[in-house]
Amino acid sequence: MDWVTALPPGRYRSFKECLVLVDRLSKTPIFLSFNKDDIAMDTAIIIWTGFINHRGLLKNTISDRDQKFTSSLWKNIHKCFATKLLFSTTYHPQTYGLAERMIQNLEDIIKRFCAYGLQFKDHDGFTYCWCTLIPGLELEYKKSIKSSTGKAPERLEPNITLLKT
């Protein structure tokens, strides 16, 4: 997992960051929107509700050395569940290159979306922005065939079949 930072403010809690989690086996991404000021506890709650609650616990997690993940909270969470929190080495693509490639794609899409001014306001005056892209991006990515596996990520996940759109 790794962060996309310095994004334009999003709709709800002024989201300015996106956490990218990628399943190394199926290549399935999960994109979670965050506020720049979220602390380790906020991060843990969002990951629990947005990822672990749907996909389950992972045996090990590779992360960069962000202070949100090096805190004692995260060490205790992994200790309680007998899982491992591993940290990547800076500029070492073998450890988290998959997340880095995913981040490049996500940043490119968000920049194009914002550059073309594809934003509009609803009846409450909220501007729809990059946050509204996230569910659709995840869905489309899950349906696209990956060269490394020869299959779409959704085909490698148990009990999940996505409808064609």
XYZ file of C-alpha atoms in Angstrom, residues 39 49 60 65-66 90-92 128 142 144:
11
model
C -4.044 10.311 12.085
C -14.308 -0.410 6.897
C 1.311 -9.614 5.556
C 7.432 4.070 6.164
C 4.683 6.655 6.526
C 13.076 3.533 -0.444
C 13.529 3.385 -4.232
C 13.326 -0.413 -4.208
C -18.144 16.309 -7.839
C -11.004 -5.479 -11.842
C -9.412 -5.726 -17.357
